[in-house]
Each structure stands twice: as C-alpha cells, then as structure tokens.
Coordinates of C-alpha atoms and ligand atoms in Angstrom, one line a residue:
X99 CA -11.2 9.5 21.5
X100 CA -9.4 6.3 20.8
X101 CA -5.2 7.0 21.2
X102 CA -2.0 4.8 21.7
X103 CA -0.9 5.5 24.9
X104 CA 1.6 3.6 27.0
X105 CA 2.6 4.4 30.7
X106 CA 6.1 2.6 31.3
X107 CA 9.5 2.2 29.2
X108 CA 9.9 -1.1 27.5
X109 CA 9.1 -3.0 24.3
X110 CA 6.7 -2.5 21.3
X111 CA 3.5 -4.3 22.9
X112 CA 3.6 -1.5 25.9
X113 CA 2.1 0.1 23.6
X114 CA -2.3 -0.3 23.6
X115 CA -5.0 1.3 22.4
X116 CA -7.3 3.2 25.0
X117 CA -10.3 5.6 25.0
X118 CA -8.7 9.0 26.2
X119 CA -10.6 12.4 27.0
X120 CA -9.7 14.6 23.3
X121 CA -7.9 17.5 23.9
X122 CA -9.3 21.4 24.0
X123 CA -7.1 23.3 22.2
X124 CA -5.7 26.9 23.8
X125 CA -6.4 30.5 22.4
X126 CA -3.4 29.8 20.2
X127 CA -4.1 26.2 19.1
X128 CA -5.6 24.2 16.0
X129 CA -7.6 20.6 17.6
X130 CA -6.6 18.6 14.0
X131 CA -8.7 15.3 13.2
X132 CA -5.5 12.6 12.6
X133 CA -6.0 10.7 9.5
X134 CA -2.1 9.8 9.3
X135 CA 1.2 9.0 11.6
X136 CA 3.8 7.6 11.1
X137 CA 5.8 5.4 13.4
X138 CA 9.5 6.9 13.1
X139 CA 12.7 6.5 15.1
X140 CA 11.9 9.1 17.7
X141 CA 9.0 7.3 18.8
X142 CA 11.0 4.0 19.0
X143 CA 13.8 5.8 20.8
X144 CA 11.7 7.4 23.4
X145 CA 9.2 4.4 24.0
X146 CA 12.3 2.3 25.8
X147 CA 14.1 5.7 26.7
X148 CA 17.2 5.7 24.4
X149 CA 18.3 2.0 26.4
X150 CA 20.4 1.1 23.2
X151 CA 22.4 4.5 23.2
X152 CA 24.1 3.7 26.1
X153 CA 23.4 4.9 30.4
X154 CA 24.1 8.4 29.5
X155 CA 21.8 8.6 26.3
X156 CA 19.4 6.9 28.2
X157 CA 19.2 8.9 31.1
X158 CA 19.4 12.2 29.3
X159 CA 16.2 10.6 27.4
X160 CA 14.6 10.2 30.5
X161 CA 15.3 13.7 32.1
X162 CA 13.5 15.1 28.6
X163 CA 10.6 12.5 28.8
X164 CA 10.0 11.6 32.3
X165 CA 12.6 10.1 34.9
X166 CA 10.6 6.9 36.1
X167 CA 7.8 6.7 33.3
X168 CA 6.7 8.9 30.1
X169 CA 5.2 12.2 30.8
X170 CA 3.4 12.1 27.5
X171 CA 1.6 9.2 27.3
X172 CA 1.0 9.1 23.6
X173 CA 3.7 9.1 20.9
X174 CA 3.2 10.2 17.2
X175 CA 5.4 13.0 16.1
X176 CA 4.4 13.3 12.3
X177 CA 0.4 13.6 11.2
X178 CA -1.7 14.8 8.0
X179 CA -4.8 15.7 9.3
X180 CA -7.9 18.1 9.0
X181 CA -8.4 21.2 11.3
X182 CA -11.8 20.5 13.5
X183 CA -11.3 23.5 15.7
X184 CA -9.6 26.6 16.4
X185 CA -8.8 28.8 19.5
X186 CA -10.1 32.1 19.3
X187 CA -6.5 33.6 18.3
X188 CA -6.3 31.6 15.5
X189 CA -6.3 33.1 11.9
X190 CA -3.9 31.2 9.5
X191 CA -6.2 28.1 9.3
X192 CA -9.8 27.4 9.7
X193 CA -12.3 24.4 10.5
X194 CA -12.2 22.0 7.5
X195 CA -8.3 22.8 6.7
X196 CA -6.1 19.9 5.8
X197 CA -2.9 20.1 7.1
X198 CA 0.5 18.5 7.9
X199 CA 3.4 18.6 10.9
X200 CA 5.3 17.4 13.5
X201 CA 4.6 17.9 17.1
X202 CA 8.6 17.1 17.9
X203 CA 8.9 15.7 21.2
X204 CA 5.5 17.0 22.1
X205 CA 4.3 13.7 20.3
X206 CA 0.4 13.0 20.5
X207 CA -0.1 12.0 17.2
X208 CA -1.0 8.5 17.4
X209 CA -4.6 9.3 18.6
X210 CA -7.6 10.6 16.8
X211 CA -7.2 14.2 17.4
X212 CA -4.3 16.3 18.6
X213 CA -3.5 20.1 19.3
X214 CA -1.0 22.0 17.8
X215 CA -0.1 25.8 17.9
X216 CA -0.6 27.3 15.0
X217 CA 2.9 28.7 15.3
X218 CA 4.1 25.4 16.2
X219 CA 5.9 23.5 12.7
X220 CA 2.1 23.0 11.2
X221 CA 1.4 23.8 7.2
X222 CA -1.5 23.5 4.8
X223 CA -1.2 20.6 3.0
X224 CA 0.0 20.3 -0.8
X225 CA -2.7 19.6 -2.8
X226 CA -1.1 17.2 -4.9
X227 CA -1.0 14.3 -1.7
X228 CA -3.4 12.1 0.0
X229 CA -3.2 12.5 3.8
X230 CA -0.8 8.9 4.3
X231 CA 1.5 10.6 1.5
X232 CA 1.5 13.8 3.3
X233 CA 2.3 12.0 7.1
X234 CA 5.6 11.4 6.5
X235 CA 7.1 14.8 5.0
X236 CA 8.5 15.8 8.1
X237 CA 10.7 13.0 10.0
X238 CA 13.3 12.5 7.1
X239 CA 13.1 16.1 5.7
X240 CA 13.4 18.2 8.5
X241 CA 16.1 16.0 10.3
X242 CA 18.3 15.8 6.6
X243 CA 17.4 19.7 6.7
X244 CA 18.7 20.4 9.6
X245 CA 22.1 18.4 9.2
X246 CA 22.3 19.5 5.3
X247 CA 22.2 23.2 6.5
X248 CA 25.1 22.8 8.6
X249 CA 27.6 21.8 5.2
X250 CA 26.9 24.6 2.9
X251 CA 25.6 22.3 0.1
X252 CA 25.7 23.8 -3.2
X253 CA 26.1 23.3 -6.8
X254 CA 29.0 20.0 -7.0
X255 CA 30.0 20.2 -3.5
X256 CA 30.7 16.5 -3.6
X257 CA 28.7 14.7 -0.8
X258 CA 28.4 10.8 0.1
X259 CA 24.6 10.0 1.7
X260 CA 25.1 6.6 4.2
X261 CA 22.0 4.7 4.8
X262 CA 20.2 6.8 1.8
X263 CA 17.5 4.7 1.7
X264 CA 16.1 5.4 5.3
X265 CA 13.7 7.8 6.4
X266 CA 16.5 10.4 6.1
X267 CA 18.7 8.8 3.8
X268 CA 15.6 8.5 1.1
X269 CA 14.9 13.1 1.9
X270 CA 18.5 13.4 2.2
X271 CA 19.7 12.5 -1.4
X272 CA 16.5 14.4 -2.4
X273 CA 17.4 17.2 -0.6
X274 CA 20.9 17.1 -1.8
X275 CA 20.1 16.7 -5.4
X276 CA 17.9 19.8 -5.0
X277 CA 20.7 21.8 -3.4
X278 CA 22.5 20.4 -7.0
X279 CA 25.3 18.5 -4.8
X280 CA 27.0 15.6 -6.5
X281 CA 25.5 13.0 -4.9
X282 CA 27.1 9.3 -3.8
X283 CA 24.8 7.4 -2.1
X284 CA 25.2 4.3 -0.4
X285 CA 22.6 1.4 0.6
X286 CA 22.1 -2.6 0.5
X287 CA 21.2 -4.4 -3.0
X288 CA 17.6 -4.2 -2.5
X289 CA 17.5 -0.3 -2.3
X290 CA 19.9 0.6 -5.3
X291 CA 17.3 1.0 -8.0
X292 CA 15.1 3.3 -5.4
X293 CA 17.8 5.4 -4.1
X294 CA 19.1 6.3 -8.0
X295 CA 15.5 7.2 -8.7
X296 CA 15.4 9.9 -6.5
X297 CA 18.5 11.6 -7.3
X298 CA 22.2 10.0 -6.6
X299 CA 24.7 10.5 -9.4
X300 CA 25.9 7.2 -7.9
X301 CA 25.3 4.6 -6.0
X302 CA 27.3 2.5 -3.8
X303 CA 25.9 -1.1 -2.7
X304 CA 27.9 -1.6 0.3
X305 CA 27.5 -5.1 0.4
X306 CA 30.2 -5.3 -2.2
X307 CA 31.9 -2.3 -1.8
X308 CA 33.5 -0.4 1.0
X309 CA 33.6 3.6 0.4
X310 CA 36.2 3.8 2.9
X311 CA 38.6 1.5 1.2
X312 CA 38.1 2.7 -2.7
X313 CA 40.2 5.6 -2.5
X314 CA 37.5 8.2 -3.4
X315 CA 37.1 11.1 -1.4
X316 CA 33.9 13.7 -0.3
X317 CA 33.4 17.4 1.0
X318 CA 30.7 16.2 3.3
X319 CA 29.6 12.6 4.6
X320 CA 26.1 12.2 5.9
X321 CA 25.7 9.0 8.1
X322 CA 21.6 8.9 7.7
X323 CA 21.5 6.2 9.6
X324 CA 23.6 6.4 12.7
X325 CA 26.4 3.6 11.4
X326 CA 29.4 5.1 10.8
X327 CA 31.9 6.8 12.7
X328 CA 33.8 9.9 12.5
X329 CA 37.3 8.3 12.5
X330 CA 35.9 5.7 10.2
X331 CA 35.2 8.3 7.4
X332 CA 38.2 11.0 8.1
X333 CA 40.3 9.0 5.0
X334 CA 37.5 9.5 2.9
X335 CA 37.0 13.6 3.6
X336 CA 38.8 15.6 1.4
X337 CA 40.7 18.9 3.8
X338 CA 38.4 20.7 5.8
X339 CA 35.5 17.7 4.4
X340 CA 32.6 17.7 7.4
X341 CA 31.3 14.8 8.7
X342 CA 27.2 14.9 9.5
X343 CA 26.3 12.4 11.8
X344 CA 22.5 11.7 12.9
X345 CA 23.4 9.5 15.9
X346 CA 25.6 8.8 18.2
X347 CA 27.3 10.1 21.7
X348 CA 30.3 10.2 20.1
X349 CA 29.8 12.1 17.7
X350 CA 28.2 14.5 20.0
X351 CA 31.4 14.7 21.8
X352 CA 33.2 15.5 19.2
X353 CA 31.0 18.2 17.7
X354 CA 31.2 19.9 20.8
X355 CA 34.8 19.7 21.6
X356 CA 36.4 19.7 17.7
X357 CA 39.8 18.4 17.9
X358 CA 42.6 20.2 17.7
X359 CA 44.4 18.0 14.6
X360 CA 43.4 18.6 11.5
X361 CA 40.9 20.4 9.6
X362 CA 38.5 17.8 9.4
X363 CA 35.3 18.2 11.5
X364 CA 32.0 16.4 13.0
X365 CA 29.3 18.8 12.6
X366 CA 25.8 18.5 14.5
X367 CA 23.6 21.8 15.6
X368 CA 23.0 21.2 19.1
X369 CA 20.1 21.6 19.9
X370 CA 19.0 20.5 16.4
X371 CA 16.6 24.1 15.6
X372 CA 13.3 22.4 12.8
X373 CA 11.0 25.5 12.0
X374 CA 7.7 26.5 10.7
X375 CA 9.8 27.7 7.6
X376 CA 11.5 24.2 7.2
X377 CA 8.0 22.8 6.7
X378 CA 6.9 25.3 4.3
X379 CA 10.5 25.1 2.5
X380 CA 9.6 21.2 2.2
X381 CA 6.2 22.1 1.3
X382 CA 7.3 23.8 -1.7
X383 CA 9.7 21.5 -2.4
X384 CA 6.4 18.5 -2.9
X385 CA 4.7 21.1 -4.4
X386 CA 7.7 21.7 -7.3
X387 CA 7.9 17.9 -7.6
X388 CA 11.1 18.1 -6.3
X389 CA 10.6 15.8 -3.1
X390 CA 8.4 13.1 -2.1
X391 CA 8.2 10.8 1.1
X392 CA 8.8 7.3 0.3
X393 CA 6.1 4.9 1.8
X394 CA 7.4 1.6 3.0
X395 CA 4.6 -0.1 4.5
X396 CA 1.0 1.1 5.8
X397 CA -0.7 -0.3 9.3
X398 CA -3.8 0.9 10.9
X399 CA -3.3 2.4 14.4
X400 CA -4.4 -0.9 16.2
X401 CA -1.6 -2.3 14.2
X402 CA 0.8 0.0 16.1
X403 CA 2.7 -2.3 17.9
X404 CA 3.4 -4.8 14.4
X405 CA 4.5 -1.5 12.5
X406 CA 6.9 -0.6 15.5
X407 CA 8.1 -4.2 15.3
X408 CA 8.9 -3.9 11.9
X409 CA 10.3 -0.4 12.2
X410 CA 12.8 -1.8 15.0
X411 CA 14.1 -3.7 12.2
X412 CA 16.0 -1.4 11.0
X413 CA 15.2 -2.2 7.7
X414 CA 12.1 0.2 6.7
X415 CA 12.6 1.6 3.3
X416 CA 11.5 5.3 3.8
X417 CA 8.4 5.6 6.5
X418 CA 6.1 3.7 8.1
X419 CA 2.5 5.1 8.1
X420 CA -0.4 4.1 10.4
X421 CA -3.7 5.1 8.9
X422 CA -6.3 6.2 11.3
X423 CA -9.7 5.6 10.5
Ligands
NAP1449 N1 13.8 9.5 12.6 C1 14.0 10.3 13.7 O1 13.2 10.9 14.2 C2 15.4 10.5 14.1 C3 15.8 11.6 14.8 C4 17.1 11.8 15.2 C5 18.0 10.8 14.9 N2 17.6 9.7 14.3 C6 18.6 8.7 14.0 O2 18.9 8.8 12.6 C7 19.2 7.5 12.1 C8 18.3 7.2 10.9 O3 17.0 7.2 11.2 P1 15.9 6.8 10.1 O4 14.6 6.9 10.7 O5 16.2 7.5 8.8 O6 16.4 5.3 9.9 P2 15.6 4.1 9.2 O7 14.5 4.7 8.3 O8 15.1 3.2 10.3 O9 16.7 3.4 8.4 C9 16.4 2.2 7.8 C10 17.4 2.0 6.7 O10 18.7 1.8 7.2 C11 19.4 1.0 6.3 N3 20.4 0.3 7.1 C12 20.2 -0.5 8.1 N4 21.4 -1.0 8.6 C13 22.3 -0.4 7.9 C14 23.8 -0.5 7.9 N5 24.4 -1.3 8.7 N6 24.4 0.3 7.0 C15 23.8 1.0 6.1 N7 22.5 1.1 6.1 C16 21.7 0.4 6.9 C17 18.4 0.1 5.7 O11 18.6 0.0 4.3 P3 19.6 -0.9 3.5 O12 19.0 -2.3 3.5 O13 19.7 -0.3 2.2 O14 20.9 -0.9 4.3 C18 17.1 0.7 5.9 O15 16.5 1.1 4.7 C19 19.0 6.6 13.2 O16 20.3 6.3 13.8 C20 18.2 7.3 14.2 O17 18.4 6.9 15.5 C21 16.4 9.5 13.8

C-alpha cells in the first residue's frame, strides 16, 4: 500500500510517499480502507519531536515516540474510512462498514489502510457526512472535550474561547454552546463572521481589542490555541474562575503543583483520558446537528508535505484534510 512515512525528526519535506507492506489486523482489530486524514497539530508536533516546546518538551516527545528517530513511521491520527477486514473477535462492525477515529499517538493514518481495535476510539460514521467531512471530528472535539470536562460547563457559566477559530477553538465554542455556556470567543478579523456562526454570544477581534484589558471577567478561559498564559488571564477570572490551557510546560507546571495564593486555578487532566464514548458523544452531537468540523483546505496525500506547510502556519481555519484516493 502507498503510506507517508518518514524515518528521522525534522521539517515538512521528511515526509515522502513510499510503498509499505499493509497491515494484518489482530483477533481484536478492524484493517479500515483510508479515504480521509487530516494533517493536525499532533502530527506536526511529533514529526520534529516537540523542538519548539522547549529541551524538556522535546525530550519527553522523544521518550513517547522514539529517542533517536520515530518508532512509528507513519503519522495520521484522524481517518474516515471503510472497514475491509475484521479479526475473528470482531462483532461491532463488519466488511463494507464506514467508519471514523483517531488512532491517538498510535498514528498510521496517512496510508491507504490502517488497523484499529475495535475497542480502540473507532465509531460508525454519521450518515449525514462525506468521508473528508467525517476526518476531522475527532482532533478539535475530543481535545475541547477533554479540557471542557474539566470546568463543569453548564447552562451561563460564563466562558471566554481564545483562538476559537482553530481546530479546537472552531469544536470548542461548539461544544460550549451545546453545554448552553455563555460564550465569548476570541479570534483575528478574518474569522469573526465564522466563529459567531457556530455559536459565540460574542465575539472578540483581538486585533482591536485586548480581553485582558476591558475589564470583563469569565468563570473559565480556554486558550484553544496554546497563546496565552495563566498569569496573563488571572485579572480576567472571576474567584475560583479556571484557566484551560491546551499547551504549554508551564501550564503543566502549574496544574500539577496549584499555587497556594488564591483560588484561581490552571486546570489540565494529565494524562488527557479521549474515549470510545467521547466519539460516540460527538457522534451524536453531528448527528443532532449540533456540531460540525470546519474544513479549511483539502490536499491529496502526495500533497502531504504542502498541507503540513500550510498547517505550520498557524493560520488553518478549522482542519486540514488530505483526501486519499
Ligand atoms: N491538534 C492537536 O492534536 C493538539 C493536541 C494537543 C495540543 N494541541 C495544542 O493546541 C493548540 C491549538 O491546536 P489547533 O490544532 O486547534 O490549532 P490550529 O488549528 O493550528 O490554530 C490555528 C488558529 O489559531 C489562530 N491563531 C494563530 N495565532 C494566534 C494568536 N496569536 N492568537 C490567537 N489566535 C491565533 C488562527 O486564527 P486567527 O487568525 O483568528 O487568529 C488560526 O485559525 C496548539 O497550541 C497545539 O499545540 C493540539
């Protein structure tokens, strides 16, 4: 089968397409035909081992993906695919199944065929998408999940979204609107118009406005997109306000060991816990119309390293999806 692989750390064009023996799935695995990845942040992280995070970041990368070069030679964490066979344990889905996941840090989706087990965080797809809308569920929505859980979001617990229009930003206010927060969101001028359309009350444009100098204040701040700080945002918690951060070592630090002043605090579940129930809770969620992916650009997978280029910008609206043929 044709697969992205790449066997050292470095820049997009390590990565290159090569002809790689498919995989046999296990008593307990589905072999799913890809027909759509996404390039995300993970994969750009772990393709040059975390370098940008700092020595400690980077070396912790390394001890989880291989010390001198990658274990796993081919990234790809999200797919929408079709089942084309099962181990013999198998019962929840059959040959000819469509289905969606993410393989986590097990990666292996930017090939032609993958395994997965069928425990593993692995759904039917909803009827309602194509296989590229499908891709991309699971990136933003389970990492917002996962931070969202941790702040007890309910009807107008007042939250402000950073970087909203991001892969987790964009399932984030979505995700927030569903748990009937009051949502302030906050992105450049381009992305206003989008991020109001899928759910902020408000929206900030912080290219003329800084939220931590306009007096207004939040139970929860979500920094989508790894920008902010923790003592950057503490005037703008109300008491006992959480902060959710998606990045930094920092703030890692700080979740670990809360401080001792105040009743203000960084929240982050360590290790961050994405289920099999997360994707059928977001499942649902497209399903009820309540939550879609938002599609930035589309490449096909020998495009791979031009869509990680542009995802290194920084400036994806949403997901990147690679189609493979
Ligand atoms: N995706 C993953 O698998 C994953 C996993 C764990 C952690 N993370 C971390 O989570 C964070 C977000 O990941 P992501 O994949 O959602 O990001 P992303 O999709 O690459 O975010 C892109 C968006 O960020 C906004 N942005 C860029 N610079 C900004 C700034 N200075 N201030 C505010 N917004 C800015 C841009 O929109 P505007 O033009 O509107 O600003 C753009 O739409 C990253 O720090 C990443 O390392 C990601």
């Amino acid at each position: 089968m044709r697969a992205v692989v790449y066997d050292r750390y470095g820049p997009p064009d390590v990565l290159r397409l090569e002809d790689v023996d498919r995989p046999v799935p296990k008593e307990d695995e589905v072999l799913v035909k890809v027909h759509a990845t996404t390039v995300n942040r993970l994969d750009v992280h772990t393709r040059e081992a975390n370098r940008r995070s700092g020595l400690a970041v980077s070396l912790l990368s390394r001890m989880v993906s291989g010390l001198r070069r990658p274990r796993q030679r081919i990234l790809g964490s999200e797919f929408a695919g079709e089942v084309e066979a099962v181990g013999a344990a198998v019962s929840e889905f059959a040959v000819g199944d469509q289905l969606f996941g993410n393989s986590g840090l097990r990666f292996g989706a930017h090939a032609e065929f993958m395994c997965m087990r069928e425990s593993a965080r692995l759904a039917h797809m909803p009827a309602s998408l194509s296989f590229e809308e499908a891709a991309p569920i699971t990136d933003g929505g389970l990492n917002a999940l996962t931070c969202l859980k941790q702040a007890d979001l309910r009807q107008g617990r007042t939250i402000l979204i950073y970087g909203a229009s991001g892969a987790i930003g964009t399932a984030g206010v979505q995700l927030a609107r569903y748990f009937e927060a009051d949502v302030t969101a906050v992105c450049s001028t381009k992305n206003l118009d989008l991020v109001k359309s899928l759910g902020a009350d408000r929206v900030i444009d912080y290219t003329q406005e800084d939220f931590t100098r306009n007096g207004e204040t939040y139970e929860v701040i979500f920094d989508a997109v790894g920008k902010l700080s923790f003592p950057r945002c503490r005037a703008s918690l109300k008491p006992a306000g959480v902060y959710l951060p998606t990045d930094g070592f920092g703030n890692l630090m700080r979740a670990l060991w809360p401080s001792r002043s105040g009743d203000k605090k960084v929240v982050f579940q360590i290790p961050p816990r994405q289920t099999k129930q997360d994707v059928l809770f977001l499942k649902g969620l497209v399903e009820a119309g309540k939550f879609r992916p938002v599609i930035d650009r589309r490449y096909p997978l020998e495009d791979v390293v031009e869509a990680t280029r542009y995802v290194e910008t920084e400036q994806k609206t949403g997901n990147v999806v690679l189609t493979v043929p």
